[in-house]
Amino acid sequence: MQPAEKIKADGARCPSEEDILALVMDAGVLEEPMRLHIESCPHCAKKAADWRSFVREMKADAPETFPCNVTAKVMSAIEAEENPGKAKNRSGRLVTFPAVIRAVAAVLAALFTGIILTKVFMLAGESNKKMSDSVSNGVTVGSALEWLVSAQEKNGSWDPVKWGGKKEYEVSLTGMALLAFARSNNGTRDLHHKQLMKAVDYLILSQDESGRFGAAFDGQMYNHGIATAALLEADLLENERVRESVARALKFTLSQQLESGGWGYDRSVDKRANMSVTAWQLTGLFAAIKSGVNNIEYPTVRGVNWVRSMLEPGGGFGYQMPGDSVSSNQTLTAMGAYCLLGGVKNLREMRLWGVGAKAALDKMAGTAEQSDYYHNYFLAAALSEKTGGVRTPEITIVHDQMKNRMIRSGALAGSWEPDDKWGSVGGRLYATIMATLSLESGTGIPQDKGS
Amino acid sequence: MSQKKCKLTEMTDVELMILTGGGNRNAFSEIVNRHQQPLMNFFCRLGVNRDAEDLVQDTFVRLYKYKDRYKPEAKFTTFLYLLARQVRVDYIRKGARQSEIVEGFESSGEAVPAEYDRFRGLGADMEESLLRLPETMREVLVLSVYQGFKYAEISEMLGVPVGTVKSRVFTALQKMREELNAARRKN
């Protein structure tokens, strides 16, 4: 409570600043004499005017509306709640029977997706192109996941060296593989639960006391960001061990956030944020928000704001500053769009981020023909964020690209050639996983977890 | 039909709730139309994000369930936001398991950990500043500044004395004003 500051000549005491604010807020708590005093006393009137100005600014700066139209849903929900009650009065047992039939049908439908489709082909004969696209996507993803299963090491990791990549990225590639399993449909996840848990075990064991996944080196934040995202998207927070690991991981992520709001390489050496490392940290933070982790919004807002600050006039994004990117331009644009759209989807600030994302997506129109797996993944992911996971012609181009390039026979069937600029870093594992993740983005099926 | 609809739009919230209690679903539909947008804003400004629309829906469903308990003497919006708060508390409790994941961030009652003090005021804008407030302060601020409730109404909703509401609003606004002024001086 602010003490009374002045005594007027007539002996009336000035009210506290809390009371002055209460008048400004029209809070309904002040008695008439105090109101009159505030309005007539120059000292109090000045304070009231200052507060009025600030509150006006607050209201002006707040977003005016968040679109909402739930009337039909509310009335349907009420109808649904009231009807079972009526049905039970008439014939209690029978009400449950149709519900059981529907549940059984849903389970059967789930069994017919993903890897089961490759063996059973229950949807053969479907003439609808959209459905057949989903089927062929599912078949391709199924084959890729089978190849990944065959390539997994006994300790749960995926060894990049065996497949033409660099050892120091073993944690990233294991994390990416886990993401590919986590983002597959429920039937496939259940089928490969054992492999998924082995990967989780490996990642948790790779975590040090600071919460970082993997060893310290200049690319450590790739390992850490990807592994964190993967553990969150695996949707295993019921497991205490996973929960504790994720808690420590998020603390490490936040400890590495730079003053600019982005993330870069080892911050003890380099204080500059870059788009690529930031994009993977934000992937993890978006997953954390979706999982219901509280108090993670502020750092995420700062991260997305940093991405926005990289926006170039033409709609592209810089790497460490606007305009600095040369050869990876389209990939950075895709990453930037993905981060902004992920921010729009998971946070509240729709206005400025959405505008930036639209500019980026316009710039990327027609780039789906490129052969860069990294670019294509972030392009598909950005488009998927924009459409809420629904397939569009642009996403279909990316998917068709990936499907056409998969190796379909021989020992390497289900994998992709590491024939882009990052192939020598991540090898066949990188190419296969990025292609798989691309195919899992924007499949046209509403997703209730992950991206 | 249009004449009946017109009548509904002219009715007060209390009248509509009385009709709802009597089984008139159109009256309830009008209540939803009228209050869904402000409710949505309420949840979003408290940081509910993606699930805000679900919480709006849940609030109205709960309101409908309690249609027989609504007493006309009580101000309708106070009752509605009391339910909205309950819905939000249930939502937070449901996610409380995950909230334990980021331990210690709320231990001091601060929304932002102390080690982030150096970021305070950096690039701050109104929304970021609001987001940085501790939960208890953010709630009273949203209810008073954005939803326009009187302190006595907020006191009833939150179950705290009016003096506490007055104090929280003042502290919250003072904090935000200081941050924003510091950020502007720096820029």
XYZ file of C-alpha atoms in Angstrom:
638
model
C 0.000 0.000 0.000
C 1.323 3.407 -0.937
C 1.212 5.807 2.014
C -0.823 8.986 1.708
C 1.530 11.482 0.200
C 0.118 14.893 0.845
C -2.132 16.727 3.155
C -4.164 19.450 1.572
C -4.602 22.818 3.127
C -8.078 21.898 4.259
C -6.718 18.840 6.039
C -7.985 16.251 3.552
C -5.439 13.498 3.013
C -4.589 12.388 -0.507
C -5.578 8.789 -1.115
C -3.074 6.070 -1.948
C -2.061 5.446 -5.519
C -3.952 2.148 -5.312
C -7.124 4.116 -4.682
C -6.373 6.544 -7.489
C -5.936 3.589 -9.826
C -9.188 2.078 -8.546
C -10.989 5.260 -9.641
C -9.355 5.105 -13.064
C -10.372 1.471 -13.373
C -13.943 2.371 -12.386
C -13.571 -0.391 -9.883
C -16.603 0.598 -7.868
C -14.774 0.648 -4.524
C -14.301 4.341 -3.842
C -16.632 6.445 -1.790
C -17.853 9.737 -3.185
C -15.693 12.096 -1.052
C -12.551 10.325 -2.171
C -13.649 10.461 -5.776
C -14.251 14.160 -5.538
C -10.875 14.693 -3.896
C -9.007 12.844 -6.671
C -10.738 14.828 -9.334
C -10.090 18.181 -7.706
C -6.606 17.717 -6.256
C -3.887 18.607 -8.849
C -1.490 16.005 -7.438
C -4.056 13.205 -7.535
C -5.553 14.308 -10.843
C -2.109 14.133 -12.450
C -1.552 10.599 -11.180
C -5.010 9.595 -12.343
C -4.306 11.037 -15.784
C -1.036 9.074 -16.001
C -2.772 5.851 -15.087
C -5.618 6.539 -17.496
C -3.138 7.009 -20.286
C -1.354 3.762 -19.485
C -4.519 1.683 -19.180
C -5.720 3.137 -22.475
C -2.440 2.078 -24.080
C -2.808 -1.405 -22.628
C -6.239 -1.819 -24.114
C -5.144 -0.411 -27.460
C -2.169 -2.783 -27.684
C -4.068 -5.896 -26.768
C -5.278 -8.032 -29.642
C -8.853 -7.050 -30.275
C -10.356 -10.396 -31.011
C -9.490 -14.040 -31.065
C -11.872 -15.670 -33.529
C -14.392 -17.906 -31.827
C -17.570 -19.498 -33.042
C -18.520 -22.454 -30.912
C -22.295 -22.082 -30.765
C -23.016 -25.102 -32.938
C -20.485 -27.255 -31.054
C -21.887 -26.225 -27.682
C -25.458 -27.008 -28.702
C -24.344 -30.369 -30.138
C -22.486 -31.178 -26.946
C -25.559 -30.355 -24.892
C -27.710 -32.480 -27.180
C -25.261 -35.383 -26.908
C -25.193 -35.146 -23.124
C -28.962 -35.026 -22.813
C -29.788 -37.781 -25.316
C -27.949 -40.720 -23.645
C -29.830 -39.858 -20.508
C -33.142 -40.102 -22.332
C -32.154 -43.374 -24.069
C -31.180 -44.994 -20.786
C -34.594 -44.316 -19.305
C -36.143 -46.225 -22.099
C -33.803 -49.189 -22.429
C -30.553 -48.853 -20.473
C -28.429 -51.736 -21.792
C -29.164 -51.181 -25.440
C -27.699 -47.655 -25.367
C -24.215 -49.004 -24.901
C -24.394 -51.585 -27.667
C -24.120 -49.227 -30.672
C -21.235 -47.465 -28.920
C -19.397 -50.767 -28.569
C -19.933 -51.534 -32.252
C -18.513 -48.116 -33.166
C -15.486 -48.611 -30.927
C -14.726 -52.003 -32.447
C -15.062 -50.569 -35.958
C -12.634 -47.770 -35.069
C -10.055 -50.266 -33.802
C -10.383 -52.306 -36.979
C -9.964 -49.187 -39.112
C -6.814 -48.240 -37.194
C -5.359 -51.711 -37.775
C -5.721 -51.259 -41.524
C -3.368 -48.283 -41.761
C 0.421 -47.873 -41.917
C 2.528 -51.027 -42.040
C -0.506 -53.330 -41.989
C -1.536 -51.830 -45.370
C 1.633 -53.130 -46.971
C 0.763 -56.684 -45.961
C -3.012 -56.724 -46.271
C -4.070 -53.976 -48.781
C -7.547 -53.705 -47.427
C -8.078 -50.471 -49.307
C -7.270 -52.009 -52.674
C -9.793 -50.995 -55.236
C -10.235 -47.485 -53.846
C -10.473 -45.253 -56.864
C -10.361 -41.913 -55.052
C -6.961 -40.281 -55.796
C -6.745 -38.537 -52.441
C -7.257 -41.791 -50.572
C -4.787 -43.625 -52.830
C -2.231 -40.864 -52.189
C -2.646 -41.440 -48.468
C -2.353 -45.163 -48.982
C 0.820 -44.898 -51.040
C 2.245 -42.455 -48.482
C 1.447 -44.945 -45.782
C 3.062 -47.751 -47.742
C 6.211 -45.723 -48.365
C 6.466 -44.624 -44.737
C 5.882 -48.201 -43.659
C 8.751 -49.432 -45.817
C 11.020 -46.671 -44.527
C 10.257 -47.508 -40.930
C 10.933 -51.173 -41.622
C 14.330 -50.213 -43.005
C 15.011 -48.072 -39.938
C 14.085 -51.000 -37.713
C 16.596 -53.152 -39.567
C 19.289 -50.481 -39.171
C 18.835 -49.897 -35.443
C 21.762 -50.873 -33.222
C 21.351 -53.177 -30.216
C 21.779 -50.233 -27.834
C 18.810 -48.459 -29.435
C 20.795 -45.912 -31.449
C 21.330 -45.522 -35.145
C 25.025 -45.401 -36.056
C 25.684 -42.759 -38.705
C 29.166 -44.075 -39.497
C 27.756 -47.375 -40.817
C 25.639 -45.417 -43.241
C 28.061 -42.767 -44.470
C 27.558 -40.087 -41.828
C 29.531 -38.572 -38.963
C 29.749 -40.193 -35.526
C 29.211 -36.978 -33.575
C 25.628 -36.790 -34.858
C 24.590 -40.192 -33.538
C 22.308 -38.579 -30.948
C 20.643 -36.284 -33.543
C 20.044 -39.123 -35.951
C 18.682 -41.354 -33.226
C 16.422 -38.501 -32.183
C 15.278 -37.963 -35.749
C 14.558 -41.667 -36.142
C 12.527 -41.557 -32.943
C 10.619 -38.584 -34.383
C 9.839 -40.612 -37.486
C 8.379 -43.409 -35.351
C 6.589 -40.956 -33.058
C 4.919 -39.184 -35.977
C 3.709 -42.374 -37.621
C 0.111 -43.384 -37.124
C -0.956 -45.219 -33.983
C -0.947 -48.670 -35.545
C 2.651 -48.348 -36.693
C 3.751 -46.900 -33.393
C 2.297 -49.846 -31.537
C 3.979 -52.269 -33.928
C 7.381 -50.701 -33.332
C 6.967 -49.863 -29.675
C 9.980 -51.950 -28.698
C 12.278 -50.109 -31.133
C 10.869 -46.785 -30.042
C 11.563 -47.527 -26.363
C 15.098 -48.710 -27.128
C 15.744 -45.369 -28.822
C 14.289 -43.551 -25.807
C 16.573 -45.527 -23.481
C 19.597 -44.674 -25.593
C 18.805 -40.972 -25.596
C 18.223 -40.837 -21.855
C 21.520 -42.603 -21.261
C 23.255 -40.061 -23.512
C 22.123 -37.207 -21.282
C 24.712 -35.671 -18.941
C 24.275 -33.914 -15.569
C 23.649 -30.550 -17.208
C 20.653 -32.016 -19.041
C 22.384 -31.925 -22.425
C 21.869 -34.851 -24.762
C 25.160 -35.977 -26.225
C 28.712 -34.771 -25.793
C 29.871 -31.176 -25.827
C 31.062 -30.002 -29.229
C 30.206 -27.150 -31.531
C 27.228 -28.981 -33.021
C 25.905 -30.083 -29.629
C 22.694 -28.097 -29.876
C 21.605 -30.118 -32.909
C 21.914 -33.290 -30.883
C 20.233 -31.717 -27.909
C 17.380 -29.945 -29.703
C 16.432 -32.902 -31.859
C 16.599 -35.381 -28.981
C 14.463 -33.125 -26.773
C 11.851 -32.716 -29.491
C 11.819 -36.448 -30.120
C 11.321 -37.396 -26.470
C 8.444 -34.937 -26.158
C 6.760 -36.032 -29.381
C 7.087 -39.674 -28.344
C 4.264 -38.854 -25.952
C 5.672 -40.822 -23.035
C 5.416 -38.283 -20.274
C 3.455 -40.762 -18.180
C 6.816 -42.463 -17.738
C 8.629 -40.861 -14.793
C 12.074 -41.500 -16.227
C 11.159 -39.782 -19.482
C 9.508 -36.943 -17.610
C 12.603 -36.277 -15.512
C 14.838 -36.439 -18.558
C 12.660 -33.971 -20.453
C 12.601 -31.598 -17.457
C 16.383 -31.511 -17.348
C 16.591 -31.208 -21.107
C 14.262 -28.200 -21.210
C 16.252 -26.496 -18.495
C 19.376 -26.971 -20.563
C 17.634 -25.660 -23.677
C 16.600 -22.521 -21.842
C 20.054 -22.095 -20.334
C 21.503 -21.989 -23.839
C 19.091 -19.386 -25.161
C 21.029 -16.299 -26.174
C 20.167 -12.715 -25.313
C 18.851 -12.232 -28.828
C 16.255 -14.952 -28.160
C 17.715 -17.485 -30.599
C 20.100 -20.369 -30.167
C 23.477 -20.999 -31.755
C 26.418 -23.297 -31.363
C 28.212 -23.615 -28.031
C 27.343 -20.296 -26.363
C 30.528 -20.307 -24.350
C 32.342 -19.812 -27.651
C 29.902 -18.077 -29.992
C 27.115 -15.728 -28.947
C 25.436 -15.605 -32.356
C 22.169 -17.382 -32.941
C 21.509 -19.174 -36.200
C 18.366 -20.302 -37.930
C 19.143 -23.997 -38.136
C 19.940 -24.568 -34.468
C 17.069 -22.294 -33.406
C 14.578 -24.180 -35.558
C 15.333 -27.461 -33.792
C 15.130 -25.914 -30.315
C 11.768 -24.397 -31.224
C 10.607 -27.791 -32.517
C 11.219 -29.079 -29.012
C 9.554 -26.112 -27.324
C 6.460 -26.391 -29.538
C 6.265 -30.056 -28.558
C 6.618 -29.064 -24.905
C 3.734 -26.605 -25.185
C 1.562 -29.204 -26.934
C 2.394 -31.629 -24.137
C 1.101 -29.131 -21.595
C 4.395 -28.013 -20.081
C 3.760 -24.733 -18.305
C 5.948 -21.641 -18.142
C 7.642 -22.414 -21.420
C 5.825 -19.783 -23.446
C 8.009 -16.808 -22.707
C 11.265 -18.370 -23.968
C 9.367 -19.726 -26.965
C 7.964 -16.293 -27.784
C 11.498 -14.897 -27.619
C 12.742 -17.622 -29.927
C 10.038 -17.057 -32.518
C 10.596 -13.313 -32.292
C 14.260 -13.915 -33.081
C 13.242 -15.915 -36.174
C 10.984 -13.063 -37.206
C 13.893 -10.675 -36.850
C 15.731 -12.713 -39.509
C 13.039 -11.944 -42.091
C 14.315 -10.318 -45.278
C 12.327 -7.873 -47.407
C 11.700 -10.491 -50.126
C 10.254 -13.013 -47.658
C 13.408 -15.071 -47.126
C 15.289 -15.524 -43.881
C 18.886 -14.977 -42.949
C 21.102 -17.492 -41.196
C 22.579 -15.310 -38.456
C 21.303 -12.006 -39.769
C 18.953 -10.950 -42.576
C 20.620 -11.088 -45.973
C 23.622 -13.185 -45.016
C 22.505 -16.441 -46.544
C 23.720 -17.625 -49.937
C 23.493 -21.261 -50.888
C 20.967 -22.451 -48.289
C 18.487 -19.710 -48.913
C 15.405 -21.836 -49.633
C 16.078 -24.150 -46.714
C 16.354 -21.209 -44.344
C 13.139 -19.789 -45.749
C 11.383 -23.083 -45.117
C 12.794 -23.223 -41.578
C 11.776 -19.651 -40.883
C 8.244 -20.210 -42.148
C 7.967 -23.403 -40.089
C 9.035 -21.572 -36.915
C 6.674 -18.649 -37.438
C 3.741 -20.881 -38.269
C 4.572 -23.125 -35.345
C 4.480 -20.010 -33.189
C 1.107 -18.987 -34.599
C -0.281 -22.456 -33.976
C 1.095 -22.922 -30.483
C 1.183 -19.418 -29.085
C -1.087 -16.432 -29.342
C 0.672 -13.803 -31.374
C -1.057 -14.277 -34.676
C -0.656 -10.945 -36.329
C 2.982 -10.284 -37.073
C 4.204 -13.838 -37.229
C 1.474 -14.905 -39.634
C 2.309 -12.061 -42.006
C 5.982 -13.062 -42.046
C 5.150 -16.708 -42.590
C 2.881 -15.899 -45.516
C 5.656 -13.903 -47.187
C 8.025 -16.833 -46.712
C 5.597 -19.382 -48.114
C 4.943 -17.185 -51.137
C 8.677 -17.058 -51.731
C 8.901 -20.840 -51.488
C 6.197 -21.488 -54.071
C 7.625 -23.786 -56.695
C 10.663 -24.878 -54.714
C 9.339 -28.317 -53.888
C 11.226 -29.698 -56.890
C 14.516 -29.280 -55.101
C 16.475 -32.318 -54.115
C 17.603 -31.154 -50.683
C 16.014 -33.470 -48.083
C 16.468 -30.899 -45.333
C 14.712 -28.215 -47.365
C 11.897 -30.536 -48.383
C 11.254 -31.622 -44.820
C 10.972 -28.086 -43.503
C 8.910 -27.061 -46.514
C 6.468 -29.925 -45.910
C 6.451 -29.180 -42.181
C 5.774 -25.463 -42.776
C 2.989 -26.172 -45.251
C 1.537 -28.702 -42.854
C 1.563 -26.145 -40.022
C -0.222 -23.713 -42.293
C -2.949 -26.158 -43.299
C -3.295 -27.875 -39.966
C -1.919 -31.120 -41.375
C -4.191 -31.241 -44.406
C -2.674 -32.233 -47.742
C -2.405 -29.575 -50.451
C -1.066 -29.739 -54.041
C 2.230 -28.211 -52.870
C 2.676 -30.845 -50.182
C 1.763 -33.520 -52.717
C 4.658 -32.384 -54.922
C 7.080 -32.877 -52.028
C 5.572 -36.256 -51.219
C 5.723 -37.425 -54.824
C 9.367 -36.338 -54.990
C 10.189 -38.398 -51.940
C 8.199 -41.432 -53.045
C 9.849 -41.436 -56.470
C 13.306 -41.437 -54.953
C 12.875 -44.244 -52.469
C 14.883 -47.412 -53.177
C 12.331 -50.147 -53.687
C 14.317 -53.336 -53.992
C 17.390 -55.005 -52.672
C 19.041 -54.762 -49.306
C 18.544 -50.998 -49.178
C 14.847 -51.116 -49.989
C 12.978 -48.557 -47.900
C 15.894 -46.108 -47.736
C 16.995 -43.068 -49.710
C 20.341 -42.179 -51.274
C 22.217 -39.465 -49.366
C 22.774 -37.480 -52.530
C 22.271 -33.902 -51.329
C 24.673 -31.409 -49.718
C 24.103 -32.847 -46.218
C 24.508 -36.458 -47.276
C 28.126 -36.641 -46.179
C 27.201 -35.383 -42.712
C 24.171 -37.536 -41.962
C 24.555 -40.317 -44.511
C 21.774 -42.665 -45.538
C 20.134 -42.374 -42.136
C 19.692 -38.619 -42.566
C 18.304 -38.962 -46.085
C 15.876 -41.714 -45.090
C 14.638 -40.067 -41.940
C 14.200 -36.614 -43.503
C 12.296 -38.153 -46.408
C 10.113 -40.101 -43.974
C 9.394 -37.024 -41.890
C 8.460 -35.167 -45.084
C 6.001 -37.909 -45.991
C 4.505 -37.778 -42.507
C 3.838 -34.025 -42.763
C 0.562 -32.861 -44.268
C -0.913 -36.287 -44.846
C -4.472 -34.987 -44.857
C -5.349 -36.935 -41.729
C -6.107 -34.765 -38.664
C -3.292 -35.273 -36.189
C -3.904 -35.039 -32.453
C -0.264 -35.301 -31.413
C 3.076 -34.101 -32.620
C 3.148 -31.857 -35.631
C -39.267 -17.121 -36.225
C -37.322 -13.935 -36.914
C -39.580 -11.994 -34.546
C -38.891 -14.543 -31.811
C -35.148 -14.344 -32.540
C -35.271 -10.597 -32.375
C -36.874 -10.791 -28.956
C -34.138 -13.041 -27.694
C -31.449 -10.644 -28.779
C -33.211 -7.885 -26.897
C -33.416 -9.848 -23.675
C -31.028 -9.482 -20.806
C -28.704 -12.286 -19.826
C -30.795 -12.959 -16.728
C -33.972 -13.270 -18.782
C -32.259 -15.618 -21.190
C -30.984 -17.785 -18.348
C -34.465 -17.997 -16.854
C -35.801 -19.128 -20.223
C -32.943 -21.623 -20.499
C -33.867 -23.007 -17.114
C -37.347 -23.507 -18.495
C -35.964 -25.622 -21.350
C -35.603 -22.968 -24.073
C -32.480 -23.917 -26.013
C -32.717 -20.961 -28.370
C -32.327 -18.684 -25.380
C -29.159 -20.524 -24.406
C -27.861 -20.331 -27.944
C -28.229 -16.548 -27.733
C -26.207 -16.529 -24.511
C -23.435 -18.448 -26.235
C -23.449 -16.097 -29.223
C -23.250 -13.123 -26.923
C -20.481 -14.236 -24.636
C -18.248 -16.606 -26.583
C -15.961 -13.920 -27.954
C -15.180 -12.211 -24.630
C -14.694 -15.620 -23.027
C -12.283 -16.617 -25.767
C -10.332 -13.420 -25.221
C -10.258 -14.127 -21.497
C -8.729 -17.579 -21.898
C -6.273 -16.494 -24.575
C -5.017 -13.561 -22.564
C -4.419 -15.862 -19.651
C -2.211 -17.901 -21.954
C -4.403 -20.933 -22.661
C -3.425 -20.836 -26.361
C -4.461 -23.795 -28.518
C -7.120 -25.165 -26.196
C -8.910 -21.882 -25.600
C -11.807 -22.757 -27.862
C -12.289 -26.066 -26.048
C -12.383 -24.256 -22.726
C -14.982 -21.811 -24.050
C -17.083 -24.763 -25.085
C -16.613 -26.498 -21.738
C -17.629 -23.350 -19.884
C -20.914 -23.087 -21.744
C -21.675 -26.765 -21.337
C -21.064 -26.385 -17.636
C -23.252 -23.276 -17.557
C -26.049 -25.230 -19.184
C -25.700 -28.007 -16.614
C -25.979 -25.430 -13.856
C -28.955 -23.661 -15.444
C -31.166 -24.706 -12.573
C -28.695 -23.407 -9.983
C -28.413 -19.940 -11.434
C -30.091 -17.389 -9.212
C -31.354 -14.249 -10.962
C -30.099 -12.052 -8.081
C -26.510 -12.884 -9.044
C -24.955 -10.929 -11.885
C -24.822 -13.251 -14.866
C -21.301 -12.426 -16.024
C -19.909 -12.954 -12.536
C -21.447 -16.428 -12.525
C -20.214 -17.160 -16.045
C -16.630 -16.186 -15.292
C -16.700 -18.070 -12.035
C -17.465 -21.170 -14.117
C -14.801 -20.165 -16.632
C -12.227 -20.020 -13.869
C -13.280 -23.449 -12.625
C -12.908 -24.826 -16.142
C -9.476 -23.299 -16.383
C -8.414 -24.634 -12.977
C -9.530 -28.134 -14.021
C -7.589 -27.705 -17.253
C -4.471 -26.654 -15.391
C -4.822 -29.517 -12.918
C -5.128 -31.948 -15.801
C -1.835 -30.625 -17.104
C -0.336 -30.309 -13.619
C 1.600 -33.516 -14.126
C 3.414 -31.877 -17.020
C 3.804 -28.613 -15.126
C 6.037 -30.450 -12.676
C 8.427 -30.958 -15.535
C 9.720 -27.424 -15.369
C 10.405 -27.407 -11.678
C 11.112 -24.403 -9.649
C 10.057 -21.864 -12.227
C 7.129 -20.832 -10.069
C 8.847 -21.287 -6.711
C 9.345 -17.593 -6.158
C 5.900 -16.745 -7.464
C 7.535 -15.226 -10.539
C 6.404 -16.246 -13.999
C 9.964 -15.868 -15.284
C 12.914 -17.402 -13.452
C 15.329 -15.060 -11.739
C 18.160 -15.934 -14.105
C 16.182 -14.301 -16.895
C 16.144 -10.971 -15.109
C 18.640 -9.629 -17.588
C 16.068 -10.083 -20.312
C 13.432 -8.026 -18.580
C 12.548 -5.038 -20.631
C 14.531 -6.238 -23.636
C 12.235 -5.904 -26.626
C 9.307 -5.906 -24.211
C 5.929 -5.172 -25.604
C 2.603 -5.191 -23.882
C 1.840 -8.834 -24.536
C 5.224 -10.111 -23.483
C 5.004 -8.001 -20.368
C 1.595 -9.447 -19.558
C 2.913 -12.943 -20.112
C 5.731 -12.354 -17.656
C 3.407 -11.519 -14.791
C 2.827 -14.142 -12.117
C -0.362 -16.073 -12.671
C -2.348 -14.485 -9.827
C -1.592 -10.987 -11.049
C -2.200 -11.755 -14.699
C -5.635 -13.115 -13.880
C -6.866 -10.047 -11.984
C -5.399 -7.795 -14.632
C -7.181 -9.567 -17.475
C -10.457 -9.570 -15.536
C -10.233 -5.894 -14.647
C -8.573 -4.222 -17.647
C -9.741 -6.418 -20.533
C -12.944 -7.964 -19.282
C -14.050 -4.819 -17.430
C -15.136 -6.358 -14.132
C -15.419 -4.305 -10.971
C -13.171 -5.220 -8.085
C -16.109 -6.560 -6.055
C -17.038 -8.902 -8.886
C -13.460 -10.107 -9.221
C -13.322 -10.578 -5.461
C -16.384 -12.829 -5.662
C -14.954 -14.814 -8.568
C -11.591 -15.386 -6.977
C -12.807 -15.768 -3.423
C -10.397 -13.109 -2.109
C -11.049 -9.805 -0.344
C -11.595 -6.674 -2.412
C -8.462 -5.195 -0.860
C -6.439 -8.072 -2.251
C -7.849 -7.490 -5.726
C -7.063 -3.790 -5.483
C -3.517 -4.528 -4.382
C -2.896 -7.123 -7.111
C -4.197 -4.878 -9.875
C -2.025 -2.026 -8.683
C 1.117 -4.164 -8.330
C 0.576 -5.765 -11.729
C 0.031 -2.489 -13.554
C 2.917 -0.842 -11.777
C 5.210 -3.717 -12.738
C 4.149 -3.570 -16.368
C 4.455 0.183 -16.531
C 7.966 0.127 -15.073
C 9.090 -2.573 -17.497
C 7.724 -0.862 -20.534
C 9.148 2.511 -19.533
C 12.557 0.915 -18.966
C 12.410 -0.790 -22.354
C 11.521 2.463 -24.083
C 14.327 4.344 -22.352
C 16.757 1.647 -23.452
C 15.523 1.801 -27.066
